[in-house]
mmCIF file of C-alpha atoms and ligand atoms in Angstrom:
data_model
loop_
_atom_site.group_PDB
_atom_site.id
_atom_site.type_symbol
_atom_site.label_atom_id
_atom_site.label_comp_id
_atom_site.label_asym_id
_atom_site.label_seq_id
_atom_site.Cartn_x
_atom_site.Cartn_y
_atom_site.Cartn_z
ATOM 1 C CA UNK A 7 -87.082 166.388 115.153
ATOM 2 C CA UNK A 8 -88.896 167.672 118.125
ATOM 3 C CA UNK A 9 -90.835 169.667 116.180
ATOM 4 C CA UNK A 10 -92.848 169.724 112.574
ATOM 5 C CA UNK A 11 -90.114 172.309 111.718
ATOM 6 C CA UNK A 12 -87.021 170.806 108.935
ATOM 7 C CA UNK A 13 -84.498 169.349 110.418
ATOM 8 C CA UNK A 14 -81.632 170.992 109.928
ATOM 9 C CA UNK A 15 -78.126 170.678 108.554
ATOM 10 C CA UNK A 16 -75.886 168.897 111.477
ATOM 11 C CA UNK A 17 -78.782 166.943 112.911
ATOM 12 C CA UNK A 18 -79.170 163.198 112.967
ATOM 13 C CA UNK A 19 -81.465 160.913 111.119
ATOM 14 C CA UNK A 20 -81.708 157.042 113.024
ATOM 15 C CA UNK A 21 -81.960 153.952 110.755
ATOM 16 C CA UNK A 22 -82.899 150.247 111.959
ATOM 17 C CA UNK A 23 -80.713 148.202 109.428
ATOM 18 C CA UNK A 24 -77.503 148.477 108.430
ATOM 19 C CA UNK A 25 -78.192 146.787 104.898
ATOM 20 C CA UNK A 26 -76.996 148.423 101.737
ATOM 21 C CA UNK A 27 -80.018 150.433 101.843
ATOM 22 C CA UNK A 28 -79.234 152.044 105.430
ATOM 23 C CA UNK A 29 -75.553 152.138 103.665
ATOM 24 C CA UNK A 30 -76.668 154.666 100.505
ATOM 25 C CA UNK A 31 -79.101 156.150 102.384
ATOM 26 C CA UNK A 32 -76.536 157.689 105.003
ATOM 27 C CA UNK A 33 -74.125 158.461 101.740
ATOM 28 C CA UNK A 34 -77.482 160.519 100.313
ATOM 29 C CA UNK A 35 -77.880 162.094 103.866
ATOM 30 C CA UNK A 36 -74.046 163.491 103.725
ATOM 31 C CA UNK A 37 -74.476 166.389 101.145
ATOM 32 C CA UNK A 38 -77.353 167.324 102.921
ATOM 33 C CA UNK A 39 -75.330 168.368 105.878
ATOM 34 C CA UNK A 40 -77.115 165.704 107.797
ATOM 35 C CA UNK A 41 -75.663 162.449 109.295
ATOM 36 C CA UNK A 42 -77.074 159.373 110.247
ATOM 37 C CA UNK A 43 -76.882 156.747 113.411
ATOM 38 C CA UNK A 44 -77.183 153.332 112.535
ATOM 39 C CA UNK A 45 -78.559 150.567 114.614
ATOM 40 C CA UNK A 46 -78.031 146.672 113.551
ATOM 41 C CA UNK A 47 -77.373 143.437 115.020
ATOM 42 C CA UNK A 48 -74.794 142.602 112.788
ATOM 43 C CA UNK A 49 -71.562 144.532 113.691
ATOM 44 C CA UNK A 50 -70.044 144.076 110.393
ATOM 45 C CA UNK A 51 -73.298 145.867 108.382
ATOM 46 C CA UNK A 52 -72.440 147.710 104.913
ATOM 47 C CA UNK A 53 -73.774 150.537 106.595
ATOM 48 C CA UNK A 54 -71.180 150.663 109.726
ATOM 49 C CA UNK A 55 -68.711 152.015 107.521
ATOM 50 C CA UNK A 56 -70.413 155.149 106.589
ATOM 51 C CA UNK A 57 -72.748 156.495 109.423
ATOM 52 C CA UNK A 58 -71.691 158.787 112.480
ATOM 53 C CA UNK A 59 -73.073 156.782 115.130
ATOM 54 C CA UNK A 60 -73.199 152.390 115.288
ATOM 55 C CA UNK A 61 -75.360 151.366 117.484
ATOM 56 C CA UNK A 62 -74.935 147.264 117.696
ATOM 57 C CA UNK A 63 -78.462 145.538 118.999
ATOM 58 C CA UNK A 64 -81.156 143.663 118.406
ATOM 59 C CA UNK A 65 -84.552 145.582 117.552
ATOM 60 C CA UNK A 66 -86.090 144.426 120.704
ATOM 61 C CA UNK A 67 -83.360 145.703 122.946
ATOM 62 C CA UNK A 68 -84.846 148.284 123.953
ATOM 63 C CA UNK A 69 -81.654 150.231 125.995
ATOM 64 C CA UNK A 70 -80.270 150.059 121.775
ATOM 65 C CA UNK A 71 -83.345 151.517 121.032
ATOM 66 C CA UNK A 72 -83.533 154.430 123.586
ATOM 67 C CA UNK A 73 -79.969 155.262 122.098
ATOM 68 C CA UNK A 74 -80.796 155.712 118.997
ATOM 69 C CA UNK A 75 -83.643 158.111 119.728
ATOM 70 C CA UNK A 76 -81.338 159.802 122.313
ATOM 71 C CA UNK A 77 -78.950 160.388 118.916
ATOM 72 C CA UNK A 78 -81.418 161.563 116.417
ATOM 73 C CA UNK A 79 -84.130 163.947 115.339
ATOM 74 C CA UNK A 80 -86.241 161.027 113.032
ATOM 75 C CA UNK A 81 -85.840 157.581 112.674
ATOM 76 C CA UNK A 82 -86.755 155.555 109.295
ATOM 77 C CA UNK A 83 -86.496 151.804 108.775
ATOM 78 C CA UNK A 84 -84.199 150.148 105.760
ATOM 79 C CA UNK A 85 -86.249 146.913 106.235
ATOM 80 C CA UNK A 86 -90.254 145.471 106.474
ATOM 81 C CA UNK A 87 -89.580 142.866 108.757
ATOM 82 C CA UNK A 88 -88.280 145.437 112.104
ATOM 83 C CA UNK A 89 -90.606 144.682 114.620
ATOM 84 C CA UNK A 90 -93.316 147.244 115.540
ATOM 85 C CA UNK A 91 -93.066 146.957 119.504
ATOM 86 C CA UNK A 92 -89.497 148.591 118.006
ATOM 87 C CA UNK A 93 -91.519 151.808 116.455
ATOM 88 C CA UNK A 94 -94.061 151.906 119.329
ATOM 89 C CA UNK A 95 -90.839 152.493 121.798
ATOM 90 C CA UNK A 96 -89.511 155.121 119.311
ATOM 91 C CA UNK A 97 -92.067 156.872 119.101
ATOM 92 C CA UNK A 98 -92.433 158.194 122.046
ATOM 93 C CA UNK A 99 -89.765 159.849 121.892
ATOM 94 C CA UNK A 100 -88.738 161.004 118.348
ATOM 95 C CA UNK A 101 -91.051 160.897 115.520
ATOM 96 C CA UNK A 102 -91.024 157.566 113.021
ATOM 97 C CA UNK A 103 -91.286 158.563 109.226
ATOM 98 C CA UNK A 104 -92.853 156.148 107.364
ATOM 99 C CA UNK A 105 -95.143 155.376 110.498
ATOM 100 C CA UNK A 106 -96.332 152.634 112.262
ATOM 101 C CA UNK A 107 -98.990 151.478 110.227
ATOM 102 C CA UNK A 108 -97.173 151.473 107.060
ATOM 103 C CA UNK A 109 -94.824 149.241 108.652
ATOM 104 C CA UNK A 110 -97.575 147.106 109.910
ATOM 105 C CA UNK A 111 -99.611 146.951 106.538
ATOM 106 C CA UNK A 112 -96.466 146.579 104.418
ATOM 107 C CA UNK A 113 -95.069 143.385 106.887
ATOM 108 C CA UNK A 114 -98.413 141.331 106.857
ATOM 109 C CA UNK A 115 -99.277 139.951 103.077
ATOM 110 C CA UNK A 116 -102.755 139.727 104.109
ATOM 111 C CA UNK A 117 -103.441 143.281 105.464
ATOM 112 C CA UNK A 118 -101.734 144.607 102.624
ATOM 113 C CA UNK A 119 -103.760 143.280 99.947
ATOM 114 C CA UNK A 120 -107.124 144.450 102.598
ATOM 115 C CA UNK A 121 -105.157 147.947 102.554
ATOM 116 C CA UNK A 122 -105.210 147.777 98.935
ATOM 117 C CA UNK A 123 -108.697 146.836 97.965
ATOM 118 C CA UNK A 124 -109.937 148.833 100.060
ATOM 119 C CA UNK A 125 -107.940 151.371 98.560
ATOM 120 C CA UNK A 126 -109.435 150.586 95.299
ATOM 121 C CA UNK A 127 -106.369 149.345 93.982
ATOM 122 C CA UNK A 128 -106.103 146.145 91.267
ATOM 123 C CA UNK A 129 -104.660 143.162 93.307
ATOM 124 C CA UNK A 130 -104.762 139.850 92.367
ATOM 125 C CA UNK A 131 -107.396 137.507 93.573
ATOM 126 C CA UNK A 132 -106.456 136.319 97.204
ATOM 127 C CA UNK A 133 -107.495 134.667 100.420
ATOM 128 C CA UNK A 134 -106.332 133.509 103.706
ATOM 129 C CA UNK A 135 -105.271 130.254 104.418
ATOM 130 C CA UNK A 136 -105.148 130.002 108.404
ATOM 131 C CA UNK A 137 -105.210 126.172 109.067
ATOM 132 C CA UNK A 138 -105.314 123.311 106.271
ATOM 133 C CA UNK A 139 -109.108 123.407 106.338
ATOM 134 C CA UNK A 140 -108.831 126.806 104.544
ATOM 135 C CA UNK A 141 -106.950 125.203 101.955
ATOM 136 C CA UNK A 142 -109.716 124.357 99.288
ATOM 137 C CA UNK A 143 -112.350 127.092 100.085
ATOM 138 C CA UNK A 144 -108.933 129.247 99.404
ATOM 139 C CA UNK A 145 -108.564 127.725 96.338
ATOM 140 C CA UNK A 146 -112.193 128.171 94.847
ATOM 141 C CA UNK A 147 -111.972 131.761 95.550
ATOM 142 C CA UNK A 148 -108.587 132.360 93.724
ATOM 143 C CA UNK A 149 -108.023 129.802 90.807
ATOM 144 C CA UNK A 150 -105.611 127.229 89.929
ATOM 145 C CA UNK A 151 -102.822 127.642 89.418
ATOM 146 C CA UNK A 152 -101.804 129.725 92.785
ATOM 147 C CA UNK A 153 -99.195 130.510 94.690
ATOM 148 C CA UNK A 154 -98.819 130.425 98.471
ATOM 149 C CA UNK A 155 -97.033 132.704 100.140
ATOM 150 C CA UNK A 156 -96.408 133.390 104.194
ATOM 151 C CA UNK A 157 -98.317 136.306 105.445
ATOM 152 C CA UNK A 158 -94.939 137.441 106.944
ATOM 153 C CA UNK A 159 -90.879 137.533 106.712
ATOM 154 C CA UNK A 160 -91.439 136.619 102.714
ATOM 155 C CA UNK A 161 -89.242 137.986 100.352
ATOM 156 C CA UNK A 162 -87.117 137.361 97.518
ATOM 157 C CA UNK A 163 -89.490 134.253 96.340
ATOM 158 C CA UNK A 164 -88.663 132.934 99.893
ATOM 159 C CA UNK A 165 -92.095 131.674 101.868
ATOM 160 C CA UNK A 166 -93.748 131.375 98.859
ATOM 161 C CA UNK A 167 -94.669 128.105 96.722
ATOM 162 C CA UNK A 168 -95.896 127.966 92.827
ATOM 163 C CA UNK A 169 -99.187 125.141 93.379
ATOM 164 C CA UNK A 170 -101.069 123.746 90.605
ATOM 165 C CA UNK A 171 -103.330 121.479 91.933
ATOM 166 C CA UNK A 172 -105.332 121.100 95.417
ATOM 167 C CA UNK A 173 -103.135 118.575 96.545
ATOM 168 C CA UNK A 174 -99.797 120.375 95.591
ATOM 169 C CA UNK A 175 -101.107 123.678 97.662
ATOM 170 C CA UNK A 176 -101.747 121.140 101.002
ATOM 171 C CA UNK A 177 -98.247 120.020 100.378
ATOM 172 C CA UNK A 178 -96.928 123.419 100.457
ATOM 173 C CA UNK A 179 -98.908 124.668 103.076
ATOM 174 C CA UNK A 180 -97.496 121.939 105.657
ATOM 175 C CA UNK A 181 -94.217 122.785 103.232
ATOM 176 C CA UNK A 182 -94.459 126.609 104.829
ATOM 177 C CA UNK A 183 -94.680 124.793 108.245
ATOM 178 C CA UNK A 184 -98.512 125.961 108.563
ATOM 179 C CA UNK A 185 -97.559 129.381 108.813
ATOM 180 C CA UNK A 186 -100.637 131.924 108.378
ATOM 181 C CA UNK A 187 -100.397 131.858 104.297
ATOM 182 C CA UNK A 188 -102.455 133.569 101.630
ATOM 183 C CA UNK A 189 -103.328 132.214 98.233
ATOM 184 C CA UNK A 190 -103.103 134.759 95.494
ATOM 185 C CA UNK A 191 -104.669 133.794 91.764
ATOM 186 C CA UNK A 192 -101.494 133.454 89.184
ATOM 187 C CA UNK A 193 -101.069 136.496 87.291
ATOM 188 C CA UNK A 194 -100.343 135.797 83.672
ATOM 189 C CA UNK A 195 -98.448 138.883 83.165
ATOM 190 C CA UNK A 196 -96.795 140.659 80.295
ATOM 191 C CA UNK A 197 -93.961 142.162 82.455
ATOM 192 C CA UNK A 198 -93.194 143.289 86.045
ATOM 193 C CA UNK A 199 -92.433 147.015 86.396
ATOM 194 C CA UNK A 200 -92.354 149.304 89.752
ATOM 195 C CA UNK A 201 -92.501 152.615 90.328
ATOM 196 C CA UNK A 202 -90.951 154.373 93.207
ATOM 197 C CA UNK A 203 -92.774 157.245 94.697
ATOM 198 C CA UNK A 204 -92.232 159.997 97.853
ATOM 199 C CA UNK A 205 -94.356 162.215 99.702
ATOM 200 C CA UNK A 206 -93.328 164.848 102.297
ATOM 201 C CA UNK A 207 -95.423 165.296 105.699
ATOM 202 C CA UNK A 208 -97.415 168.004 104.004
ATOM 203 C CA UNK A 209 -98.663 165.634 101.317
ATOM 204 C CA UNK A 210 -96.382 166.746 98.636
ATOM 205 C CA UNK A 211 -95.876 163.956 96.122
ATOM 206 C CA UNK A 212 -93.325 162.542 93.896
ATOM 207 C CA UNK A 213 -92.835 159.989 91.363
ATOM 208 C CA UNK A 214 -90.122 158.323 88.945
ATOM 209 C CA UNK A 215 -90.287 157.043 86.285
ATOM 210 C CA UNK A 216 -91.779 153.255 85.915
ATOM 211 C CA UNK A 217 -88.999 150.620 85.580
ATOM 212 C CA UNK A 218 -89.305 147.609 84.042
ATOM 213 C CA UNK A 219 -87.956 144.446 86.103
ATOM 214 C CA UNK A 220 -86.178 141.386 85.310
ATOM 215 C CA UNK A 221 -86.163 138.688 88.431
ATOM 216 C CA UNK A 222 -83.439 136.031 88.337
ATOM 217 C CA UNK A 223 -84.860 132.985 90.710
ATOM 218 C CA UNK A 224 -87.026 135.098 92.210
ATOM 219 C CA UNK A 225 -84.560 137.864 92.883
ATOM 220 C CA UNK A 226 -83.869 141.208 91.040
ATOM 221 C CA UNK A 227 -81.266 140.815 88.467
ATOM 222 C CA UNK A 228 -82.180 144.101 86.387
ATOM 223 C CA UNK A 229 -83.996 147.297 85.679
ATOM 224 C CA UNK A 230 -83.738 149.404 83.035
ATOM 225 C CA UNK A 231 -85.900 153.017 82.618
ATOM 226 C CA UNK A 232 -87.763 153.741 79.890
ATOM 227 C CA UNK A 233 -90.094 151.788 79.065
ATOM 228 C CA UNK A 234 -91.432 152.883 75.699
ATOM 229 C CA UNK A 235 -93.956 150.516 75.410
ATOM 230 C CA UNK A 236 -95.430 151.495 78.578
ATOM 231 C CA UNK A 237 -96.844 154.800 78.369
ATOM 232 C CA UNK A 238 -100.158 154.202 79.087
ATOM 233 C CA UNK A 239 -99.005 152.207 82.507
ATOM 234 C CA UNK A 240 -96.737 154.767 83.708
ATOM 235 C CA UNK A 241 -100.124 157.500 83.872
ATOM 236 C CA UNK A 242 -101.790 154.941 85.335
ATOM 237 C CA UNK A 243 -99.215 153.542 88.161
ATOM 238 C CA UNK A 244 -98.498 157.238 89.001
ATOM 239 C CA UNK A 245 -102.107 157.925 90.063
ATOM 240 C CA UNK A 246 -102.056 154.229 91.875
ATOM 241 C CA UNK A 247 -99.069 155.672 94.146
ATOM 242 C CA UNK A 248 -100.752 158.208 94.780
ATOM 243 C CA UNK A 249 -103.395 156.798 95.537
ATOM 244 C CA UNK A 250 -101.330 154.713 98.044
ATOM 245 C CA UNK A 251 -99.372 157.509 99.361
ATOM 246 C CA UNK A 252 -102.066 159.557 100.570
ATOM 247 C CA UNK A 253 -104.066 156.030 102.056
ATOM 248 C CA UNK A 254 -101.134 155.595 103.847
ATOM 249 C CA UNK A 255 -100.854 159.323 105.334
ATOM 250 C CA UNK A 256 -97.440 158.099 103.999
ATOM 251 C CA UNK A 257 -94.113 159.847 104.667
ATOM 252 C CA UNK A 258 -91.065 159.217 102.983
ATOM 253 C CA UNK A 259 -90.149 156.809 99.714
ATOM 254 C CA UNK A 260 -92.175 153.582 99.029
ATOM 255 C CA UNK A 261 -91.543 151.073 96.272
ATOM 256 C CA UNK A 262 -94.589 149.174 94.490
ATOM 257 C CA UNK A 263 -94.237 146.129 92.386
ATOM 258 C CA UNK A 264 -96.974 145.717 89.756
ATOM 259 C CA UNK A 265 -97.763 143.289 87.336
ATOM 260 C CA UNK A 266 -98.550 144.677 83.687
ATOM 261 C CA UNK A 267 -101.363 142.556 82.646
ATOM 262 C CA UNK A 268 -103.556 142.169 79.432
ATOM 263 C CA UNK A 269 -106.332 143.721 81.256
ATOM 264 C CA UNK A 270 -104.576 146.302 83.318
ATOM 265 C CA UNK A 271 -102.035 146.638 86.383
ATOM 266 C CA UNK A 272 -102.067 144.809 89.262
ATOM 267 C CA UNK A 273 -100.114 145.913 92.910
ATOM 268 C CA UNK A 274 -97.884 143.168 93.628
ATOM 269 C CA UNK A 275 -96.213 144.498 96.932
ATOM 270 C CA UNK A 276 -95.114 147.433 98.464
ATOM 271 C CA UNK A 277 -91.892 148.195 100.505
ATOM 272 C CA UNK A 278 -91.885 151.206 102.883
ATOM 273 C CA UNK A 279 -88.408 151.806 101.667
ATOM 274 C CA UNK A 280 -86.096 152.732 99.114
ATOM 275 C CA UNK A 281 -86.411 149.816 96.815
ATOM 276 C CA UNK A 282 -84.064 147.745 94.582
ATOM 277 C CA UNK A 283 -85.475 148.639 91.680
ATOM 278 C CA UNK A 284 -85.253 152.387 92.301
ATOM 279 C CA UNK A 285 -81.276 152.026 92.849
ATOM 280 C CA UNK A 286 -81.108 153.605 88.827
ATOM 281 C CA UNK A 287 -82.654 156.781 90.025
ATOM 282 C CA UNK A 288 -79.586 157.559 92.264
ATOM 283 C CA UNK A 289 -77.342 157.982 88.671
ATOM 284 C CA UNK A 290 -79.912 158.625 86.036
ATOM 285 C CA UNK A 291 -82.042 162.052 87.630
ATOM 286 C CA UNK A 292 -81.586 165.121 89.506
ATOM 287 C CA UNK A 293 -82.534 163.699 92.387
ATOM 288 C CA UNK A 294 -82.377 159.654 93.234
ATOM 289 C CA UNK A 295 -84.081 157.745 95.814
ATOM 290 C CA UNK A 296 -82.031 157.735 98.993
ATOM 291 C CA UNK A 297 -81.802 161.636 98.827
ATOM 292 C CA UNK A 298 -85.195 161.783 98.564
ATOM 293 C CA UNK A 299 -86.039 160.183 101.068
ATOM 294 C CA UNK A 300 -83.645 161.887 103.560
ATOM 295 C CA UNK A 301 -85.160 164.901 102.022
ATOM 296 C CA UNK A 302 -88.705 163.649 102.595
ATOM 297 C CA UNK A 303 -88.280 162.377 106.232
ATOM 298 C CA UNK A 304 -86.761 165.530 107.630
ATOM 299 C CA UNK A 305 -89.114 167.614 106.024
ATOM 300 C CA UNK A 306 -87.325 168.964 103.339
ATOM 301 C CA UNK A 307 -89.110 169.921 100.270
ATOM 302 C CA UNK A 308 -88.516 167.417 97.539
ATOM 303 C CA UNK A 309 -85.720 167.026 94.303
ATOM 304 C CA UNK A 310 -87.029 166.868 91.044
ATOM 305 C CA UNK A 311 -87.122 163.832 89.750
ATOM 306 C CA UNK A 312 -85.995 164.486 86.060
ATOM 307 C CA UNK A 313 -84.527 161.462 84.561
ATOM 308 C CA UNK A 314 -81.336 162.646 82.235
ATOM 309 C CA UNK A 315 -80.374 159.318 81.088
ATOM 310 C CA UNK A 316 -81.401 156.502 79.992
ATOM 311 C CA UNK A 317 -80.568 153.484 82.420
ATOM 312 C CA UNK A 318 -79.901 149.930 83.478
ATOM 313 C CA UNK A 319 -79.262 148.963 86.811
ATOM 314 C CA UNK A 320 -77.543 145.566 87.489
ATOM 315 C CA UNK A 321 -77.353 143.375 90.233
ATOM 316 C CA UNK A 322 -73.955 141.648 90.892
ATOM 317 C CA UNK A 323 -75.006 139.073 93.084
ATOM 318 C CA UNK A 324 -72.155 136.485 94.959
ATOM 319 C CA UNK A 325 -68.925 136.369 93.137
ATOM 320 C CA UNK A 326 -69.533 138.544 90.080
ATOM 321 C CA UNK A 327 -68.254 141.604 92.208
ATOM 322 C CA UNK A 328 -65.101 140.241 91.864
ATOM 323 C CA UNK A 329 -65.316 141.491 88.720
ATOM 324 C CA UNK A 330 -64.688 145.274 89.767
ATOM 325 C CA UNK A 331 -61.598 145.626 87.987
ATOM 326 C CA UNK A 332 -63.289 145.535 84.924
ATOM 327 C CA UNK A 333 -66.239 147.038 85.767
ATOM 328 C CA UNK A 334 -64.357 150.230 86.755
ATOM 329 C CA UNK A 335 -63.281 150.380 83.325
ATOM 330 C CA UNK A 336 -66.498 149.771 81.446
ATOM 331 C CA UNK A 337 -67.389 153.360 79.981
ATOM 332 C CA UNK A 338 -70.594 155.067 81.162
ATOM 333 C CA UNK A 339 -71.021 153.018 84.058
ATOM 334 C CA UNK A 340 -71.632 153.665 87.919
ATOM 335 C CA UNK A 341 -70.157 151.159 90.023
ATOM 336 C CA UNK A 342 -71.698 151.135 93.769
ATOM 337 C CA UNK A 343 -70.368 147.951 96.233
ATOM 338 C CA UNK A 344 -71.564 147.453 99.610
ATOM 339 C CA UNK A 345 -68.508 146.320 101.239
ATOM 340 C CA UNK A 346 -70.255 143.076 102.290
ATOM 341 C CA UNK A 347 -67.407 140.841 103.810
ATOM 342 C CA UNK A 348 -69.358 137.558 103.415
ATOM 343 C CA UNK A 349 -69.537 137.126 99.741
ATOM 344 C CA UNK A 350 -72.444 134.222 99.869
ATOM 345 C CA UNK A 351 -73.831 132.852 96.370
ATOM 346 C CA UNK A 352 -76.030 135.001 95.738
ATOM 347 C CA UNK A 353 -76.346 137.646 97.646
ATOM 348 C CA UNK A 354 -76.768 141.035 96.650
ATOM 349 C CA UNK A 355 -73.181 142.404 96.808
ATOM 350 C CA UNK A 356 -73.234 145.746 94.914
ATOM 351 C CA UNK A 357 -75.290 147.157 91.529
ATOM 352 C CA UNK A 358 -73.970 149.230 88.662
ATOM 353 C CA UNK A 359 -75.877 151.424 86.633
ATOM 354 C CA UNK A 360 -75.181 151.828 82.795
ATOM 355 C CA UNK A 361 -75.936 155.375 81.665
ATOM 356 C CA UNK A 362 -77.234 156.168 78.164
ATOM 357 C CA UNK A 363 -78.131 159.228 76.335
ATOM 358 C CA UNK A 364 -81.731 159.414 76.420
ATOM 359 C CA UNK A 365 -83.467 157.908 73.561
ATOM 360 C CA UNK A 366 -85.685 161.330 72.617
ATOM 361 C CA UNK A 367 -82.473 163.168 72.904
HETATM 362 P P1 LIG B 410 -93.224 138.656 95.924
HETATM 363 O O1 LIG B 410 -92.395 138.104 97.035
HETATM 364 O O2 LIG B 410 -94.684 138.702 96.213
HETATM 365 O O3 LIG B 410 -92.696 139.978 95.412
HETATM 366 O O4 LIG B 410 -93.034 137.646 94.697
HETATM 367 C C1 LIG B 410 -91.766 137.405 94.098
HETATM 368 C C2 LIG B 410 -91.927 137.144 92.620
HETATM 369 O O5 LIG B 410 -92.775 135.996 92.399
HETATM 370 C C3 LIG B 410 -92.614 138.278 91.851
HETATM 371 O O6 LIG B 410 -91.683 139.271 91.495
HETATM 372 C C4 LIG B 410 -93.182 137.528 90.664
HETATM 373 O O7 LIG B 410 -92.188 137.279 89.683
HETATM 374 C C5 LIG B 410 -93.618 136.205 91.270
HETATM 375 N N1 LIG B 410 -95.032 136.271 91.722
HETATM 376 C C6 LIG B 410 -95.449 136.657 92.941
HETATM 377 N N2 LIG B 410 -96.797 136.634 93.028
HETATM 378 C C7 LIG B 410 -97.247 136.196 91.852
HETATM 379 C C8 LIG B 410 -98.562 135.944 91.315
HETATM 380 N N3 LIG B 410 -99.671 136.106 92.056
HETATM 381 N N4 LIG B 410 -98.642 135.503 90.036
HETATM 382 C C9 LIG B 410 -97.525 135.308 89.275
HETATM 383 N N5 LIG B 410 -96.276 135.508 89.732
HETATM 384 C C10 LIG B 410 -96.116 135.956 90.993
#
């Protein structure tokens, strides 16, 4: 987009990743008369199958780069870790939505937690740990037990190492190969839930409803909406993305993790993206995630978010998508497969999502 006008039906929207994510997000953008140009390194990426325009190339090439602007109106990001040198070169020429500094906040553990304090948002204790003589002064300020995590390219539990005493958190510093880590205080929580959230370039706002989250060695195995027994947290996380959202100058969908605690919510993490955990709101409301955000990014005005059914969105990591035969005959049940060719144990290979009459109904 050239302009702060919509972008209309027939133009282009550029994604760096070709993940699953860059994969539904191009299937949202086709009833929306819009198409999408994918760029990834990987020339067999889920998303090469559906998008108008494959771009193969790293993210610091920057001829792949300029060819992917040349292709679209707005470029988004399926992915943290995409360097920012790649934004600063798009942006010059075609407009980045979410920006550069959510990208930069969102990709460096310790500037997101600054971001969110200063924000005035719950976080659990933390602190930098730069060299090994950080290590103990660290550990004062947050408590033991701890966990050390790698300021960047963490995810999935990877980078990241449960310590329980000051000689277990020196280990796993050297462990993490020095990296620049952070210590964050262990949160004793009751549950893990996330809420996924939008806002438009004019500020308008939008929010799900809260999911609650089941991790499976350390990686998403299920959500399911409601969550009855969190009615109080869902007012509350609502005003926290919000909160975040307009901190942010934000533009687009964001996930946030949060920790449902005794004495309140915390913010885990954010992602600047459509999020795992939001894959439910593609079957179970009037408009999901991945629409949304196409919506959001070329300046549409945003879908209601009305949940009509009750949910639970699964995982089927590795081999279990073999199981498709069966799964396309289990009743009320979305099936959605990423056509991943290297079926690794695992990996995230497709989700379904189990529709149910709403409870209230
Ligand atoms: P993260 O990569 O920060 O999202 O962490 C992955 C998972 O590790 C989370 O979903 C939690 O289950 C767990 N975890 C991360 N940080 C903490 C913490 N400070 N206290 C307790 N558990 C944590």
């Amino acid at each position: 987009m050239k302009s702060n006008e919509p972008i209309a039906p027939g133009g282009v929207i550029g994604i760096l990743g070709g993940g699953q994510l860059g994969r539904m997000l191009s299937l949202a953008a086709a009833p929306l008369g819009l198409r999408t140009a994918v760029l990834c390194p990987d020339p067999n990426a889920p998303a090469f199958d559906v998008c108008a325009h494959r771009i193969v190339g790293d993210y610091t090439d920057v001829d792949a780069l300029d060819a992917l602007a040349a292709h679209c109106e707005v470029v988004t990001y399926e992915f943290e870790n995409v360097p920012v040198s790649a934004i600063d070169r798009l942006s010059t020429q075609v407009p980045v939505r979410p920006g550069r500094r959510a990208l930069a906040i969102t990709q460096e553990r310790f500037e997101e937690k600054s971001f969110l304090s200063a924000a005035g948002i719950p976080v659990a204790p933390y602190a930098c740990i730069d060299a090994e003589a950080d290590v103990s002064s660290a550990l004062k300020a947050v408590g033991l037990p701890a966990i050390i995590k790698t300021r960047r390219f963490g995810y999935d539990g990877k980078g990241q190492r449960l310590v329980r005493t000051a000689d277990e958190a020196f280990a796993a510093f050297r462990d993490l190969r020095s990296a620049p880590c952070i210590a964050e205080g262990f949160v004793k929580f009751d549950r893990e839930l996330s809420i996924i959230a939008a806002r438009t370039p004019d500020g308008t706002c939008a929010t799900w409803d809260i999911s609650e989250n089941i991790h499976e060695n350390h990686v998403l195995r299920r959500s399911r909406v409601p969550v009855p027994e969190a009615i109080p947290q869902a007012k509350h996380a609502q005003t926290l993305a919000q909160t975040i959202l307009q901190a942010l100058d934000y533009v687009g969908v964001i996930g946030i993790e949060l920790f449902d605690t005794p004495d309140g919510l915390l913010v885990n993490e954010l992602a600047p993206r459509v999020h795992n955990s939001g894959h439910w709101t593609a079957d179970a409301c009037v408009t999901g995630q991945f629409e949304q955000h196409v919506r959001a990014i070329s300046g549409w005005a945003l879908g209601e978010t009305t949940r009509h059914s009750d949910a639970i969105m699964t995982n089927l990591l590795g081999e279990e998508v073999d199981a498709w035969d069966s799964l396309a005959t289990t009743s009320r049940t979305k099936i959605h497969l990423y056509g991943k060719r290297d079926r690794r144990p695992g990996r995230k290979m497709g989700h379904i999502t189990r529709l149910l009459p709403p409870a209230n109904s």
